[in-house]
């Protein structure tokens, strides 16, 4: 065959081998990202819906929730969990929206906890439904909970959550404590002008309880960037405020792969944690990825990069192929957020990402 023949036949002159959708990654090894971080913690948003409307999480108007067919079914979600476990993920946190609104939550907990490779299963919740659900969740295999509580004042709680009853949260915390969802961590997002004056009182909860009270800097997610713009109170300022009332705090350091810098009020039973995602981020030890309720792996909380697993699952991909996609997503994980360079996330609000 001459060059002349080649140009007149249908044989391509420069044939290329079919490319796999993603490069092949080694299996049976934990997934490392391109910076050498081991990524083994998956935070799953079970739904974008919530029974509260916290001012730092959702805008007052204009919230759109995903149509139900867009959400991963529980079978699809378990495909992702198994694929992630095969890619070396060991810890899972269920979040939302409000994860306790998922109708089959107890069965989901049982199935996730019995997945080979999954060692630890936690949930972040507003606590409203815990008084009823803590027992069944514990029995199904849930290890522990983080419960959001931004103020001790019922009136302010109603204002912050746009209608929530603080008493219901206390009942949830008490039941979670009673059934042993330990260690219980309480989360407060601190917003200047809203609840920073509550911080020493919230910190005092640790004097008599073995809880960890964590204070989170408000982040500029889509829909609430205005709240976050002037709302960030740096952890140093919070620590100074607590020390003014409770005396010098004892530093307990930063546990590996943890986001909170830990302290203790001397003599207290519990601990304090400060999550300074804006002013002093922990990107170098980040070990996490997020799965949105509509089946995207979201690679960094404060960036828009995503890998679509739902399309692959609904397109008939095998679990081994989903595992490869998970590993591919891990390899693409960005180093960290771009807030200092003015890069803001635009795609999703916190209620879709789960914190
Ligand atoms: N509904 C559950 C709850 O209330 O904890 C789980 C979902 S919520 C989105 C998860 C965590 O994100 C909560 O601790 C919440 O306080 C935190 N959060 C929400 N919006 C935030 C923001 N703009 N900045 C920092 N944390 C935020």
Short mmCIF file of C-alpha atoms and ligand atoms in Angstrom, two decimals:
data_model
loop_
_atom_site.label_atom_id
_atom_site.label_comp_id
_atom_site.label_asym_id
_atom_site.label_seq_id
_atom_site.Cartn_x
_atom_site.Cartn_y
_atom_site.Cartn_z
CA UNK A 1 0.00 0.00 0.00
CA UNK A 2 1.43 3.38 -1.00
CA UNK A 3 0.98 6.73 0.68
CA UNK A 4 -1.35 7.60 -2.21
CA UNK A 5 -3.52 4.57 -1.36
CA UNK A 6 -3.58 5.49 2.32
CA UNK A 7 -4.91 8.93 1.58
CA UNK A 8 -7.77 7.57 -0.46
CA UNK A 9 -8.85 4.78 1.87
CA UNK A 10 -10.79 5.04 5.10
CA UNK A 11 -7.76 3.89 7.12
CA UNK A 12 -6.84 6.84 9.32
CA UNK A 13 -3.30 8.07 8.63
CA UNK A 14 -2.56 8.50 12.33
CA UNK A 15 -4.65 5.92 14.09
CA UNK A 16 -4.87 6.43 17.83
CA UNK A 17 -5.67 3.75 20.37
CA UNK A 18 -9.03 4.25 22.01
CA UNK A 19 -8.42 6.23 25.20
CA UNK A 20 -9.98 5.06 28.44
CA UNK A 21 -12.14 7.76 29.99
CA UNK A 22 -9.65 8.00 32.83
CA UNK A 23 -6.10 6.74 33.25
CA UNK A 24 -5.85 3.41 35.05
CA UNK A 25 -4.97 3.68 38.73
CA UNK A 26 -3.51 0.95 40.84
CA UNK A 27 -6.10 -0.90 42.86
CA UNK A 28 -5.52 -2.36 46.34
CA UNK A 29 -3.63 0.78 47.34
CA UNK A 30 -4.97 3.76 49.24
CA UNK A 31 -5.73 6.74 47.02
CA UNK A 32 -3.10 9.48 47.21
CA UNK A 33 -3.71 12.81 45.55
CA UNK A 34 -1.12 14.51 43.37
CA UNK A 35 0.35 16.22 46.48
CA UNK A 36 0.83 12.93 48.29
CA UNK A 37 -2.08 13.42 50.69
CA UNK A 38 -3.92 10.23 51.55
CA UNK A 39 -7.60 10.85 50.90
CA UNK A 40 -9.69 8.47 52.98
CA UNK A 41 -12.60 10.50 54.35
CA UNK A 42 -15.82 10.88 52.34
CA UNK A 43 -18.54 13.29 53.43
CA UNK A 44 -21.83 12.39 51.81
CA UNK A 45 -24.68 14.85 51.44
CA UNK A 46 -27.78 12.65 51.71
CA UNK A 47 -30.15 15.42 50.66
CA UNK A 48 -29.97 19.15 49.95
CA UNK A 49 -33.22 19.70 51.87
CA UNK A 50 -33.26 20.94 55.44
CA UNK A 51 -35.85 21.62 58.14
CA UNK A 52 -33.99 24.81 59.19
CA UNK A 53 -32.87 27.84 57.18
CA UNK A 54 -29.73 29.03 59.00
CA UNK A 55 -28.80 32.54 57.91
CA UNK A 56 -25.14 31.64 57.24
CA UNK A 57 -26.10 28.55 55.21
CA UNK A 58 -29.08 29.45 53.02
CA UNK A 59 -30.22 32.76 51.54
CA UNK A 60 -33.58 34.15 52.73
CA UNK A 61 -35.05 33.87 49.25
CA UNK A 62 -34.18 32.07 46.04
CA UNK A 63 -33.36 28.60 47.40
CA UNK A 64 -33.91 25.86 44.84
CA UNK A 65 -33.86 22.24 45.86
CA UNK A 66 -32.94 19.42 43.51
CA UNK A 67 -35.78 17.46 41.92
CA UNK A 68 -35.87 14.01 43.51
CA UNK A 69 -34.91 12.06 40.36
CA UNK A 70 -31.62 13.95 40.40
CA UNK A 71 -30.67 12.63 43.84
CA UNK A 72 -28.73 9.39 44.08
CA UNK A 73 -30.96 6.52 45.10
CA UNK A 74 -29.77 4.52 48.08
CA UNK A 75 -28.62 1.70 45.77
CA UNK A 76 -26.54 4.20 43.76
CA UNK A 77 -25.16 5.73 46.90
CA UNK A 78 -24.04 2.33 48.14
CA UNK A 79 -22.28 1.70 44.81
CA UNK A 80 -20.24 4.86 45.49
CA UNK A 81 -19.57 3.82 49.09
CA UNK A 82 -18.26 0.41 48.01
CA UNK A 83 -16.15 1.95 45.23
CA UNK A 84 -14.75 4.55 47.65
CA UNK A 85 -13.97 1.84 50.20
CA UNK A 86 -12.08 -0.09 47.50
CA UNK A 87 -10.16 3.09 46.73
CA UNK A 88 -9.05 3.28 50.35
CA UNK A 89 -11.71 5.47 51.98
CA UNK A 90 -12.15 4.44 55.60
CA UNK A 91 -14.29 7.12 57.20
CA UNK A 92 -17.71 8.35 56.12
CA UNK A 93 -19.77 11.24 57.41
CA UNK A 94 -23.39 11.71 56.44
CA UNK A 95 -24.49 15.29 56.16
CA UNK A 96 -26.78 17.49 54.07
CA UNK A 97 -29.04 19.53 54.00
CA UNK A 98 -30.32 17.62 56.98
CA UNK A 99 -29.37 13.93 56.75
CA UNK A 100 -32.06 12.84 59.21
CA UNK A 101 -34.69 13.82 56.61
CA UNK A 102 -33.60 10.89 54.44
CA UNK A 103 -36.47 8.41 54.89
CA UNK A 104 -34.30 5.27 54.82
CA UNK A 105 -31.52 6.67 57.00
CA UNK A 106 -31.40 3.80 59.48
CA UNK A 107 -31.14 1.16 56.73
CA UNK A 108 -28.53 3.27 54.97
CA UNK A 109 -26.45 3.45 58.15
CA UNK A 110 -26.63 -0.32 58.53
CA UNK A 111 -25.55 -0.86 54.92
CA UNK A 112 -22.71 1.70 54.98
CA UNK A 113 -21.35 0.43 58.29
CA UNK A 114 -21.29 -3.14 57.03
CA UNK A 115 -19.37 -2.20 53.87
CA UNK A 116 -15.96 -3.89 53.80
CA UNK A 117 -13.28 -1.29 54.51
CA UNK A 118 -15.49 1.32 56.20
CA UNK A 119 -14.22 1.68 59.74
CA UNK A 120 -15.95 4.79 60.98
CA UNK A 121 -19.38 6.29 60.31
CA UNK A 122 -20.46 9.68 61.67
CA UNK A 123 -23.24 12.17 60.99
CA UNK A 124 -23.55 15.95 61.16
CA UNK A 125 -27.07 17.01 62.07
CA UNK A 126 -29.06 19.91 63.46
CA UNK A 127 -30.30 17.46 66.11
CA UNK A 128 -34.00 18.19 65.68
CA UNK A 129 -34.89 14.54 65.00
CA UNK A 130 -32.28 12.94 67.23
CA UNK A 131 -34.52 12.51 70.26
CA UNK A 132 -36.39 9.87 68.24
CA UNK A 133 -33.63 8.61 65.98
CA UNK A 134 -30.45 8.45 68.07
CA UNK A 135 -31.26 4.99 69.48
CA UNK A 136 -32.11 3.29 66.16
CA UNK A 137 -29.12 4.96 64.49
CA UNK A 138 -26.74 3.78 67.19
CA UNK A 139 -28.16 0.29 66.98
CA UNK A 140 -27.71 0.30 63.17
CA UNK A 141 -24.01 1.12 63.53
CA UNK A 142 -23.64 4.92 63.64
CA UNK A 143 -20.50 5.68 65.64
CA UNK A 144 -20.99 9.33 66.57
CA UNK A 145 -22.62 12.67 65.79
CA UNK A 146 -21.77 16.33 65.39
CA UNK A 147 -24.70 18.55 66.34
CA UNK A 148 -25.04 22.18 65.31
CA UNK A 149 -25.84 24.67 68.05
CA UNK A 150 -24.90 28.31 67.48
CA UNK A 151 -26.41 29.91 70.56
CA UNK A 152 -27.86 29.08 73.99
CA UNK A 153 -30.57 31.71 73.66
CA UNK A 154 -33.89 30.26 72.35
CA UNK A 155 -34.91 33.59 70.85
CA UNK A 156 -31.62 34.00 69.00
CA UNK A 157 -31.75 30.37 67.92
CA UNK A 158 -35.08 31.08 66.24
CA UNK A 159 -33.50 34.08 64.52
CA UNK A 160 -30.33 32.27 63.36
CA UNK A 161 -32.18 29.19 62.12
CA UNK A 162 -35.20 31.15 60.86
CA UNK A 163 -37.71 29.34 63.04
CA UNK A 164 -35.99 26.47 64.92
CA UNK A 165 -36.74 25.44 68.54
CA UNK A 166 -33.61 25.19 70.65
CA UNK A 167 -35.32 22.90 73.15
CA UNK A 168 -35.63 20.23 70.46
CA UNK A 169 -31.87 20.36 69.88
CA UNK A 170 -31.22 19.89 73.61
CA UNK A 171 -33.49 16.85 73.63
CA UNK A 172 -31.52 15.48 70.67
CA UNK A 173 -28.16 16.09 72.33
CA UNK A 174 -29.37 14.44 75.56
CA UNK A 175 -30.57 11.34 73.71
CA UNK A 176 -27.40 11.08 71.60
CA UNK A 177 -25.41 11.27 74.83
CA UNK A 178 -27.62 8.71 76.54
CA UNK A 179 -27.33 6.10 73.77
CA UNK A 180 -23.55 6.57 73.51
CA UNK A 181 -22.94 8.36 70.19
CA UNK A 182 -19.62 9.49 71.66
CA UNK A 183 -17.63 11.63 71.56
CA UNK A 184 -20.34 14.20 70.91
CA UNK A 185 -19.11 17.27 69.06
CA UNK A 186 -21.14 20.46 68.98
CA UNK A 187 -20.65 22.88 66.09
CA UNK A 188 -21.19 26.63 66.24
CA UNK A 189 -20.63 28.79 63.18
CA UNK A 190 -19.57 32.16 64.56
CA UNK A 191 -20.77 35.25 62.72
CA UNK A 192 -19.78 38.72 63.85
CA UNK A 193 -22.75 40.70 65.10
CA UNK A 194 -24.86 37.57 65.35
CA UNK A 195 -23.48 35.22 67.99
CA UNK A 196 -19.83 35.99 68.78
CA UNK A 197 -20.92 37.18 72.25
CA UNK A 198 -22.24 33.64 72.92
CA UNK A 199 -18.88 31.97 72.49
CA UNK A 200 -17.72 31.98 76.16
CA UNK A 201 -21.12 30.58 77.24
CA UNK A 202 -20.99 27.85 74.62
CA UNK A 203 -17.41 27.09 75.70
CA UNK A 204 -18.63 26.72 79.30
CA UNK A 205 -20.71 23.70 78.23
CA UNK A 206 -17.46 21.73 78.28
CA UNK A 207 -16.90 22.37 81.99
CA UNK A 208 -19.36 19.64 83.00
CA UNK A 209 -19.77 17.59 79.81
CA UNK A 210 -17.34 15.42 77.88
CA UNK A 211 -18.35 17.16 74.68
CA UNK A 212 -16.14 18.94 72.19
CA UNK A 213 -17.47 22.43 71.48
CA UNK A 214 -16.18 23.58 68.10
CA UNK A 215 -16.22 27.08 66.72
CA UNK A 216 -16.23 27.41 62.93
CA UNK A 217 -15.28 30.49 60.93
CA UNK A 218 -18.12 31.38 58.58
CA UNK A 219 -17.23 30.59 54.95
CA UNK A 220 -18.36 32.49 51.83
CA UNK A 221 -20.36 29.77 50.12
CA UNK A 222 -22.77 30.56 47.30
CA UNK A 223 -25.88 32.36 48.53
CA UNK A 224 -24.36 33.60 51.80
CA UNK A 225 -21.17 35.32 50.67
CA UNK A 226 -22.60 38.62 52.01
CA UNK A 227 -23.01 37.13 55.52
CA UNK A 228 -19.46 35.80 55.41
CA UNK A 229 -17.89 38.94 53.96
CA UNK A 230 -17.81 40.92 57.21
CA UNK A 231 -18.82 38.04 59.44
CA UNK A 232 -15.58 36.15 59.96
CA UNK A 233 -14.33 36.24 63.54
CA UNK A 234 -10.83 34.79 63.67
CA UNK A 235 -10.23 31.97 66.10
CA UNK A 236 -7.56 34.01 67.95
CA UNK A 237 -10.19 36.58 68.82
CA UNK A 238 -12.55 33.85 70.05
CA UNK A 239 -9.80 32.30 72.17
CA UNK A 240 -9.00 35.70 73.70
CA UNK A 241 -12.70 36.19 74.54
CA UNK A 242 -12.92 32.77 76.20
CA UNK A 243 -9.67 33.30 78.11
CA UNK A 244 -10.93 36.65 79.43
CA UNK A 245 -13.66 34.74 81.26
CA UNK A 246 -12.30 31.23 81.85
CA UNK A 247 -8.55 31.91 82.14
CA UNK A 248 -5.70 30.69 79.91
CA UNK A 249 -6.62 27.69 77.75
CA UNK A 250 -4.53 24.55 77.64
CA UNK A 251 -3.47 23.74 74.05
CA UNK A 252 -4.08 20.14 72.97
CA UNK A 253 -2.73 20.60 69.42
CA UNK A 254 -4.07 19.48 66.08
CA UNK A 255 -4.91 15.79 65.79
CA UNK A 256 -3.68 14.24 62.49
CA UNK A 257 -6.16 14.76 59.63
CA UNK A 258 -8.39 16.85 61.86
CA UNK A 259 -9.62 20.29 61.01
CA UNK A 260 -9.95 21.63 64.57
CA UNK A 261 -7.19 23.07 66.73
CA UNK A 262 -7.99 21.77 70.18
CA UNK A 263 -7.87 23.41 73.61
CA UNK A 264 -9.25 22.80 77.05
CA UNK A 265 -10.46 25.12 79.78
CA UNK A 266 -8.27 23.95 82.69
CA UNK A 267 -10.22 21.40 84.73
CA UNK A 268 -13.00 21.04 82.13
CA UNK A 269 -14.34 17.59 81.23
CA UNK A 270 -14.68 18.42 77.54
CA UNK A 271 -12.61 20.14 74.87
CA UNK A 272 -12.79 23.16 72.63
CA UNK A 273 -12.06 23.09 68.90
CA UNK A 274 -11.42 25.95 66.51
CA UNK A 275 -11.89 25.47 62.79
CA UNK A 276 -10.20 28.37 61.05
CA UNK A 277 -10.93 27.39 57.46
CA UNK A 278 -10.74 30.99 56.25
CA UNK A 279 -7.94 32.59 58.28
CA UNK A 280 -5.70 29.57 58.85
CA UNK A 281 -6.78 26.68 56.60
CA UNK A 282 -5.68 23.09 57.10
CA UNK A 283 -5.26 22.22 53.38
CA UNK A 284 -1.88 20.53 53.91
CA UNK A 285 -3.50 17.81 56.03
CA UNK A 286 -6.80 17.66 54.15
CA UNK A 287 -7.91 14.04 53.75
CA UNK A 288 -11.48 14.57 52.57
CA UNK A 289 -13.73 14.63 49.56
CA UNK A 290 -17.43 15.33 49.33
CA UNK A 291 -20.21 13.55 47.51
CA UNK A 292 -23.17 15.77 46.63
CA UNK A 293 -26.69 14.42 46.85
CA UNK A 294 -26.83 14.43 43.04
CA UNK A 295 -23.78 12.23 42.79
CA UNK A 296 -20.82 14.51 42.10
CA UNK A 297 -17.53 14.15 43.89
CA UNK A 298 -16.76 17.72 44.98
CA UNK A 299 -13.01 17.96 45.30
CA UNK A 300 -12.51 20.95 47.64
CA UNK A 301 -15.22 22.61 49.73
CA UNK A 302 -14.32 26.10 48.56
CA UNK A 303 -13.76 25.35 44.87
CA UNK A 304 -16.10 24.28 42.09
CA UNK A 305 -14.18 21.24 40.72
CA UNK A 306 -16.33 18.12 40.49
CA UNK A 307 -16.33 14.63 38.98
CA UNK A 308 -19.71 13.23 37.96
CA UNK A 309 -20.27 9.72 39.31
CA UNK A 310 -24.03 9.68 38.77
CA UNK A 311 -23.69 9.90 34.98
CA UNK A 312 -21.27 6.97 35.05
CA UNK A 313 -23.49 4.88 37.32
CA UNK A 314 -26.62 5.60 35.29
CA UNK A 315 -24.64 4.94 32.12
CA UNK A 316 -23.98 1.39 33.31
CA UNK A 317 -20.41 1.67 34.65
CA UNK A 318 -19.24 -1.27 36.75
CA UNK A 319 -18.17 -0.83 40.38
CA UNK A 320 -14.55 -1.30 39.30
CA UNK A 321 -15.01 1.58 36.84
CA UNK A 322 -16.57 3.76 39.53
CA UNK A 323 -13.57 2.95 41.75
CA UNK A 324 -11.29 4.16 38.94
CA UNK A 325 -13.32 7.38 38.69
CA UNK A 326 -13.03 7.90 42.45
CA UNK A 327 -9.25 7.45 42.20
CA UNK A 328 -9.20 9.84 39.25
CA UNK A 329 -11.11 12.43 41.30
CA UNK A 330 -8.62 12.03 44.14
CA UNK A 331 -5.75 12.59 41.69
CA UNK A 332 -7.44 15.81 40.53
CA UNK A 333 -7.99 17.19 44.03
CA UNK A 334 -6.77 20.78 44.22
CA UNK A 335 -4.27 21.79 46.87
CA UNK A 336 -6.59 24.17 48.66
CA UNK A 337 -8.96 27.06 48.45
CA UNK A 338 -8.28 30.32 46.64
CA UNK A 339 -9.92 32.80 49.02
CA UNK A 340 -6.72 34.86 49.46
CA UNK A 341 -6.63 35.30 45.65
CA UNK A 342 -10.30 36.25 45.55
CA UNK A 343 -11.42 32.90 44.11
CA UNK A 344 -14.88 32.17 45.49
CA UNK A 345 -16.96 29.03 44.93
CA UNK A 346 -19.93 29.76 42.67
CA UNK A 347 -21.57 26.43 41.97
CA UNK A 348 -23.13 25.21 45.17
CA UNK A 349 -24.28 26.40 48.57
CA UNK A 350 -23.28 24.79 51.87
CA UNK A 351 -26.62 22.99 52.14
CA UNK A 352 -25.68 21.04 48.99
CA UNK A 353 -22.16 20.31 50.18
CA UNK A 354 -22.68 19.47 53.81
CA UNK A 355 -19.88 21.48 55.41
N1 LIG B 1 -28.08 20.10 58.78
C1 LIG B 1 -26.89 19.63 59.40
C2 LIG B 1 -26.43 20.62 60.45
O1 LIG B 1 -27.13 21.58 60.73
O2 LIG B 1 -25.38 20.39 61.04
C3 LIG B 1 -25.78 19.27 58.43
C4 LIG B 1 -25.53 20.16 57.26
S1 LIG B 1 -24.73 21.68 57.65
C5 LIG B 1 -24.54 22.37 56.06
C6 LIG B 1 -23.11 21.10 58.09
C7 LIG B 1 -22.26 22.08 58.84
O3 LIG B 1 -21.96 23.18 58.00
C8 LIG B 1 -22.90 22.64 60.09
O4 LIG B 1 -22.03 22.49 61.19
C9 LIG B 1 -23.10 24.08 59.75
O5 LIG B 1 -23.08 24.86 60.86
C10 LIG B 1 -21.95 24.34 58.80
N2 LIG B 1 -22.11 25.51 57.94
C11 LIG B 1 -23.19 25.85 57.21
N3 LIG B 1 -22.97 27.00 56.54
C12 LIG B 1 -21.71 27.39 56.83
C13 LIG B 1 -20.87 28.47 56.43
N4 LIG B 1 -21.31 29.42 55.59
N5 LIG B 1 -19.63 28.54 56.93
C14 LIG B 1 -19.17 27.59 57.79
N6 LIG B 1 -19.89 26.54 58.19
C15 LIG B 1 -21.15 26.44 57.73
#
